[in-house]
Coordinates of C-alpha atoms and ligand atoms in Angstrom, one line a residue:
M218 CA 26.4 9.1 16.3
N219 CA 23.8 8.6 19.0
A220 CA 20.1 7.9 18.4
E221 CA 19.2 11.5 19.2
E222 CA 21.5 13.0 16.6
L223 CA 20.2 10.8 13.8
P224 CA 16.9 12.6 13.1
N225 CA 18.7 16.0 13.0
K226 CA 21.3 14.6 10.6
I227 CA 18.6 13.1 8.3
F228 CA 16.8 16.5 8.3
K229 CA 19.9 18.5 7.4
V230 CA 21.1 16.2 4.6
K231 CA 17.6 16.0 3.2
K232 CA 17.3 19.8 3.2
N233 CA 20.7 20.3 1.5
L234 CA 19.6 17.9 -1.3
N235 CA 16.1 19.3 -1.7
A236 CA 14.9 15.8 -1.1
I237 CA 11.5 14.6 0.1
I238 CA 10.9 11.6 2.3
L239 CA 7.7 9.6 1.6
A240 CA 6.9 6.8 4.0
H241 CA 4.1 4.2 4.0
N242 CA 1.8 3.9 7.0
Y243 CA 3.4 0.6 7.9
Q244 CA 6.9 2.0 8.3
S245 CA 8.6 2.0 11.7
Q246 CA 8.1 4.8 14.2
D247 CA 11.5 6.3 13.5
I248 CA 10.9 6.4 9.7
Q249 CA 7.4 7.8 10.2
R250 CA 8.8 10.6 12.4
A251 CA 11.5 11.4 9.8
A252 CA 9.1 11.5 6.8
D253 CA 7.6 14.6 5.1
L254 CA 4.6 12.6 4.3
V255 CA 3.2 9.3 5.7
G256 CA 0.4 7.8 3.7
D257 CA -1.2 4.9 2.0
S258 CA -0.2 3.7 -1.5
L259 CA -2.5 6.2 -3.3
E260 CA -1.4 9.1 -1.2
L261 CA 2.3 8.3 -1.7
A262 CA 1.7 8.0 -5.5
L263 CA 0.0 11.4 -5.7
A264 CA 2.7 13.0 -3.5
A265 CA 5.4 11.5 -5.8
R266 CA 3.7 12.8 -8.9
D267 CA 3.2 16.3 -7.6
T268 CA 6.4 17.1 -5.6
S269 CA 8.8 19.8 -6.6
A270 CA 11.7 18.3 -4.7
D271 CA 14.7 17.1 -6.8
I272 CA 15.1 13.8 -5.0
L273 CA 12.4 11.4 -3.7
I274 CA 13.3 8.9 -1.0
V275 CA 10.5 6.3 -0.7
C276 CA 10.5 4.4 2.6
G277 CA 8.3 1.3 1.9
V278 CA 8.7 -1.5 -0.6
T279 CA 10.0 -1.6 -4.1
F280 CA 6.7 -1.3 -6.0
M281 CA 6.0 2.0 -4.2
A282 CA 9.4 3.4 -5.2
E283 CA 8.9 2.1 -8.8
T284 CA 5.5 3.8 -8.9
A285 CA 7.0 7.1 -7.8
K286 CA 9.6 6.9 -10.6
I287 CA 6.9 6.0 -13.2
L288 CA 4.8 9.0 -12.1
N289 CA 7.7 11.5 -11.9
P290 CA 10.4 10.1 -14.2
G291 CA 12.4 13.3 -14.3
K292 CA 13.3 13.0 -10.6
R293 CA 15.8 10.7 -9.0
V294 CA 14.0 8.2 -6.8
F295 CA 15.7 6.1 -4.1
I296 CA 14.7 3.4 -1.7
P297 CA 16.8 2.9 1.4
K298 CA 16.5 -0.9 1.2
I299 CA 16.3 -2.0 -2.4
E300 CA 15.7 -5.6 -1.3
A301 CA 12.4 -4.7 0.5
G302 CA 9.9 -6.4 -1.8
C303 CA 6.3 -7.4 -1.5
P304 CA 5.6 -11.1 -1.5
L305 CA 2.0 -10.4 -2.6
A306 CA 3.3 -8.6 -5.7
D307 CA 5.4 -11.7 -6.6
F308 CA 2.2 -13.7 -7.2
L309 CA 1.7 -12.1 -10.6
T310 CA 3.8 -12.0 -13.7
P311 CA 3.2 -10.2 -17.1
H312 CA 3.3 -13.7 -18.7
Q313 CA 0.3 -14.8 -16.6
I314 CA -1.5 -11.6 -17.5
E315 CA -1.0 -12.3 -21.2
E316 CA -2.1 -16.0 -20.8
E317 CA -5.3 -14.9 -19.0
R318 CA -6.0 -12.3 -21.6
R319 CA -6.0 -15.1 -24.2
N320 CA -8.4 -17.1 -22.1
H321 CA -10.7 -14.1 -21.6
P322 CA -10.4 -11.7 -24.6
D323 CA -13.4 -9.7 -23.6
A324 CA -12.1 -8.9 -20.1
A325 CA -10.3 -5.8 -18.8
V326 CA -7.2 -6.4 -16.7
V327 CA -7.0 -4.5 -13.4
V328 CA -3.8 -4.8 -11.4
Y329 CA -3.4 -3.8 -7.8
I330 CA -0.6 -1.3 -7.2
N331 CA 1.1 -4.0 -5.2
S332 CA 2.6 -5.4 -8.4
S333 CA 5.8 -5.0 -10.6
A334 CA 6.2 -2.2 -13.1
A335 CA 6.0 -4.9 -15.8
C336 CA 2.6 -6.1 -14.6
K337 CA 1.3 -2.5 -14.5
A338 CA 2.6 -2.1 -18.1
A339 CA 0.8 -5.3 -19.1
A340 CA -2.5 -4.3 -17.5
D341 CA -5.3 -1.9 -18.7
I342 CA -5.5 0.0 -15.4
V343 CA -4.0 0.0 -11.9
C344 CA -5.9 0.3 -8.6
T345 CA -5.0 0.7 -4.9
S346 CA -7.0 -0.8 -2.0
G347 CA -8.4 2.7 -1.5
N348 CA -9.9 3.1 -5.0
A349 CA -10.3 -0.5 -6.3
V350 CA -14.1 -0.4 -6.3
Q351 CA -14.2 3.0 -8.0
V352 CA -11.7 1.9 -10.7
V353 CA -13.5 -1.3 -11.5
R354 CA -16.9 0.5 -11.5
S355 CA -15.5 3.0 -14.1
L356 CA -14.8 0.3 -16.6
P357 CA -17.4 -0.6 -19.2
H358 CA -16.4 -4.3 -19.2
S359 CA -18.6 -6.8 -17.4
R360 CA -15.7 -9.3 -16.9
I361 CA -12.6 -8.2 -15.0
L362 CA -9.3 -10.0 -14.5
F363 CA -8.1 -8.8 -11.2
G364 CA -4.7 -9.6 -9.6
P365 CA -2.6 -10.4 -7.7
D366 CA -4.7 -10.1 -4.4
S367 CA -7.6 -12.6 -4.4
N368 CA -9.0 -11.1 -1.2
L369 CA -9.2 -7.6 -2.6
A370 CA -10.8 -9.1 -5.7
G371 CA -13.4 -10.7 -3.4
F372 CA -14.0 -7.3 -1.7
V373 CA -14.6 -5.6 -5.1
R374 CA -16.9 -8.5 -6.2
K375 CA -19.1 -8.0 -3.1
Q376 CA -19.5 -4.2 -3.9
L377 CA -20.0 -4.7 -7.6
P378 CA -22.1 -7.9 -7.9
D379 CA -23.0 -7.1 -11.6
K380 CA -19.4 -7.6 -12.7
E381 CA -17.6 -10.9 -13.0
I382 CA -14.3 -10.6 -11.1
I383 CA -11.8 -13.3 -11.9
P384 CA -8.8 -13.3 -9.5
I385 CA -5.4 -13.9 -11.2
P386 CA -3.9 -16.0 -9.8
A387 CA -6.8 -17.6 -7.9
T388 CA -4.9 -17.7 -4.6
G389 CA -2.8 -14.5 -4.5
H390 CA -2.6 -13.1 -1.0
C391 CA -0.6 -11.2 1.5
Y392 CA 0.8 -13.5 4.3
V393 CA 0.5 -10.7 6.9
H394 CA -3.2 -10.1 6.2
Q395 CA -3.9 -13.8 5.8
S396 CA -2.8 -14.5 9.4
F397 CA -5.8 -13.1 11.2
T398 CA -8.2 -15.7 12.7
N399 CA -11.7 -16.0 13.9
E400 CA -10.3 -16.3 17.5
D401 CA -8.9 -12.7 17.0
I402 CA -12.4 -11.6 16.1
L403 CA -13.8 -13.2 19.2
K404 CA -11.2 -11.6 21.4
A405 CA -12.0 -8.2 19.9
R406 CA -15.7 -8.7 20.4
K407 CA -15.1 -9.5 24.1
I408 CA -13.3 -6.3 24.6
G409 CA -15.8 -4.2 22.6
G410 CA -15.4 -1.3 20.2
K411 CA -15.2 -1.5 16.4
I412 CA -13.3 -3.9 14.2
I413 CA -11.7 -2.3 11.1
A414 CA -10.0 -4.6 8.6
H415 CA -7.9 -4.1 5.4
P416 CA -9.4 -5.6 2.2
E417 CA -6.3 -7.8 1.9
C418 CA -7.8 -9.8 4.9
T419 CA -9.6 -13.0 4.1
A420 CA -13.3 -13.1 3.3
P421 CA -14.3 -14.4 6.7
I422 CA -12.4 -11.6 8.5
Q423 CA -13.9 -9.1 6.1
R424 CA -17.4 -10.4 6.8
A425 CA -16.8 -10.3 10.6
A426 CA -15.4 -6.8 10.6
D427 CA -17.5 -3.7 11.1
I428 CA -15.6 -1.8 8.4
V429 CA -13.3 -2.8 5.6
A430 CA -11.0 0.0 4.4
S431 CA -7.6 0.8 3.0
T432 CA -5.1 2.3 5.5
G433 CA -5.8 5.8 4.2
K434 CA -9.5 5.3 4.6
M435 CA -9.1 3.8 8.1
I436 CA -7.6 7.1 9.2
K437 CA -10.5 9.2 7.8
I438 CA -13.1 6.8 9.2
I439 CA -11.6 6.8 12.7
E440 CA -11.2 10.5 12.6
E441 CA -14.9 11.1 11.8
S442 CA -16.2 8.4 14.3
E443 CA -16.9 9.0 18.0
E444 CA -15.9 5.4 18.7
E445 CA -13.0 5.3 21.2
T446 CA -11.9 1.7 20.8
W447 CA -10.6 0.1 17.6
H448 CA -9.4 -3.3 16.7
V449 CA -7.1 -2.9 13.7
F450 CA -6.7 -5.8 11.4
T451 CA -3.8 -4.8 9.3
E452 CA 0.0 -4.5 9.5
E453 CA 1.2 -3.3 13.0
G454 CA 3.0 -0.1 11.8
M455 CA -0.5 1.3 11.3
I456 CA -1.0 1.2 15.1
F457 CA 1.8 3.7 15.7
R458 CA 0.3 5.9 12.9
L459 CA -3.1 5.8 14.5
K460 CA -1.8 6.4 18.1
T461 CA 0.1 9.4 16.8
L462 CA -2.9 10.9 15.1
F463 CA -5.5 10.0 17.8
P464 CA -3.7 9.8 21.1
N465 CA -7.0 9.7 23.1
K466 CA -8.3 6.6 21.3
T467 CA -7.4 3.0 22.1
F468 CA -6.1 0.7 19.4
Y469 CA -5.6 -3.1 19.5
S470 CA -3.6 -5.2 17.1
Y471 CA -3.6 -8.9 16.5
E472 CA -1.3 -11.8 15.5
N473 CA 1.9 -9.8 15.6
A474 CA 1.1 -8.8 12.1
V475 CA 4.5 -7.5 10.9
C476 CA 5.5 -7.2 7.3
K477 CA 9.2 -8.2 7.3
D478 CA 9.9 -6.1 4.1
M479 CA 8.2 -3.0 5.5
R480 CA 10.2 -3.3 8.7
M481 CA 13.6 -3.6 6.9
T482 CA 14.3 0.1 6.6
T483 CA 16.0 1.7 9.6
S484 CA 16.9 5.4 10.3
V485 CA 20.6 4.4 9.6
D486 CA 19.6 3.0 6.2
L487 CA 17.7 6.2 5.5
L488 CA 20.7 8.4 6.4
Q489 CA 23.1 6.3 4.4
C490 CA 20.7 6.5 1.4
L491 CA 20.6 10.3 1.6
Q492 CA 24.3 10.7 2.2
N493 CA 25.6 8.3 -0.4
L494 CA 22.6 8.3 -2.8
I495 CA 22.4 4.6 -2.9
G496 CA 19.4 2.5 -3.9
E497 CA 18.4 4.4 -7.0
V498 CA 15.3 3.0 -8.7
T499 CA 15.2 2.7 -12.5
V500 CA 12.4 1.4 -14.7
E501 CA 13.1 0.4 -18.4
E502 CA 11.8 3.2 -20.7
D503 CA 9.1 1.2 -22.6
V504 CA 7.8 -0.5 -19.4
L505 CA 7.7 3.0 -17.7
Q506 CA 5.7 4.5 -20.6
K507 CA 3.1 1.7 -20.6
A508 CA 2.9 1.5 -16.8
R509 CA 2.4 5.3 -16.7
I510 CA -0.7 4.9 -18.9
S511 CA -2.2 2.3 -16.5
L512 CA -1.4 4.5 -13.5
D513 CA -2.7 7.7 -15.1
L514 CA -6.0 6.0 -16.0
M515 CA -6.3 5.0 -12.3
L516 CA -5.7 8.5 -11.1
E517 CA -8.4 9.8 -13.6
A518 CA -10.9 7.1 -12.5
S519 CA -10.4 7.9 -8.8
L520 CA -10.9 11.7 -9.1
Ligands
13P846 P1 -2.7 0.6 1.3 O1 -3.2 0.6 -0.1 O2 -3.7 0.6 2.3 O3 -1.6 1.6 1.5 O4 -2.0 -0.9 1.5 C1 -0.8 -1.2 0.9 C2 -0.4 -2.5 1.4 O5 0.7 -2.9 1.1 C3 -1.2 -3.3 2.2 O6 -0.6 -4.4 2.7
SF4_847 FE1 3.1 -6.6 0.6 FE2 1.6 -7.6 2.6 FE3 3.8 -6.3 3.1 FE4 1.7 -5.0 2.2 S1 1.9 -6.0 4.1 S2 3.8 -4.7 1.5 S3 0.9 -6.5 0.8 S4 3.6 -8.3 2.0

């Protein structure tokens, strides 16, 4: 089959199955083109919960497909590359959460959606990069154990100085967002325009940026702004997404910021997943029930 036939074939098989394809903003151009919805972690979670399709294909990394299954357990959920993980999510285990709870019995545990289903089950509430501040603000606790991203924890602390935010673990981070440097900021400033950075970036990059926002919020901010030139400090797939949405604006990326796991999925994998229904995601029933509570509380808090 040649490259031109592939998108048509994907479309036909998807339609016959009454399947929906959900893709994260960081997926490759081909996957973004084939998707019914492209969005950030929160948008994908909401779409997964609300869909009437029989089958959900999640193009992203495993925690996103697990989240879809937890929010809509009656559906069959597939991920074309089951080995596409998130190294940031691997920084936290349920065991660490329990240990930290014993050290800080008065604290609430907030876990970033970039975490395993078991960590979500062990937490009090989940958040995404788009609603982390809102979620933490909604809690009556003055002390918060927040993991696994220490940079996002720092972002929340800055917005909510009255709360004590303790990152668990202290150094959890995303290697892609950790790679941006001060030289990149200087290069961007020379060119002019606005710098927009993801809250997974380090504190110095967050301080130097004009705006810090999740990928979903980046789209809204850029849409509402008259600024033409944007320096985008997040994973490179986002550049394709932005260029598609705003063809008259100019976007710069830095540090070849590619998430290897996000880039694993190809159109051939997607077609094979649809045709053979391989890569089904399952979550143990008791983990699913507990994780569902943490996710539902997040969705309530971010209304
Ligand atoms: P968003 O919450 O912006 O979708 O980000 C998810 C992610 O994996 C960032 O690296
Ligand atoms: Fe995980 Fe970073 Fe990849 Fe996002 S970009 S999926 S946080 S490794």
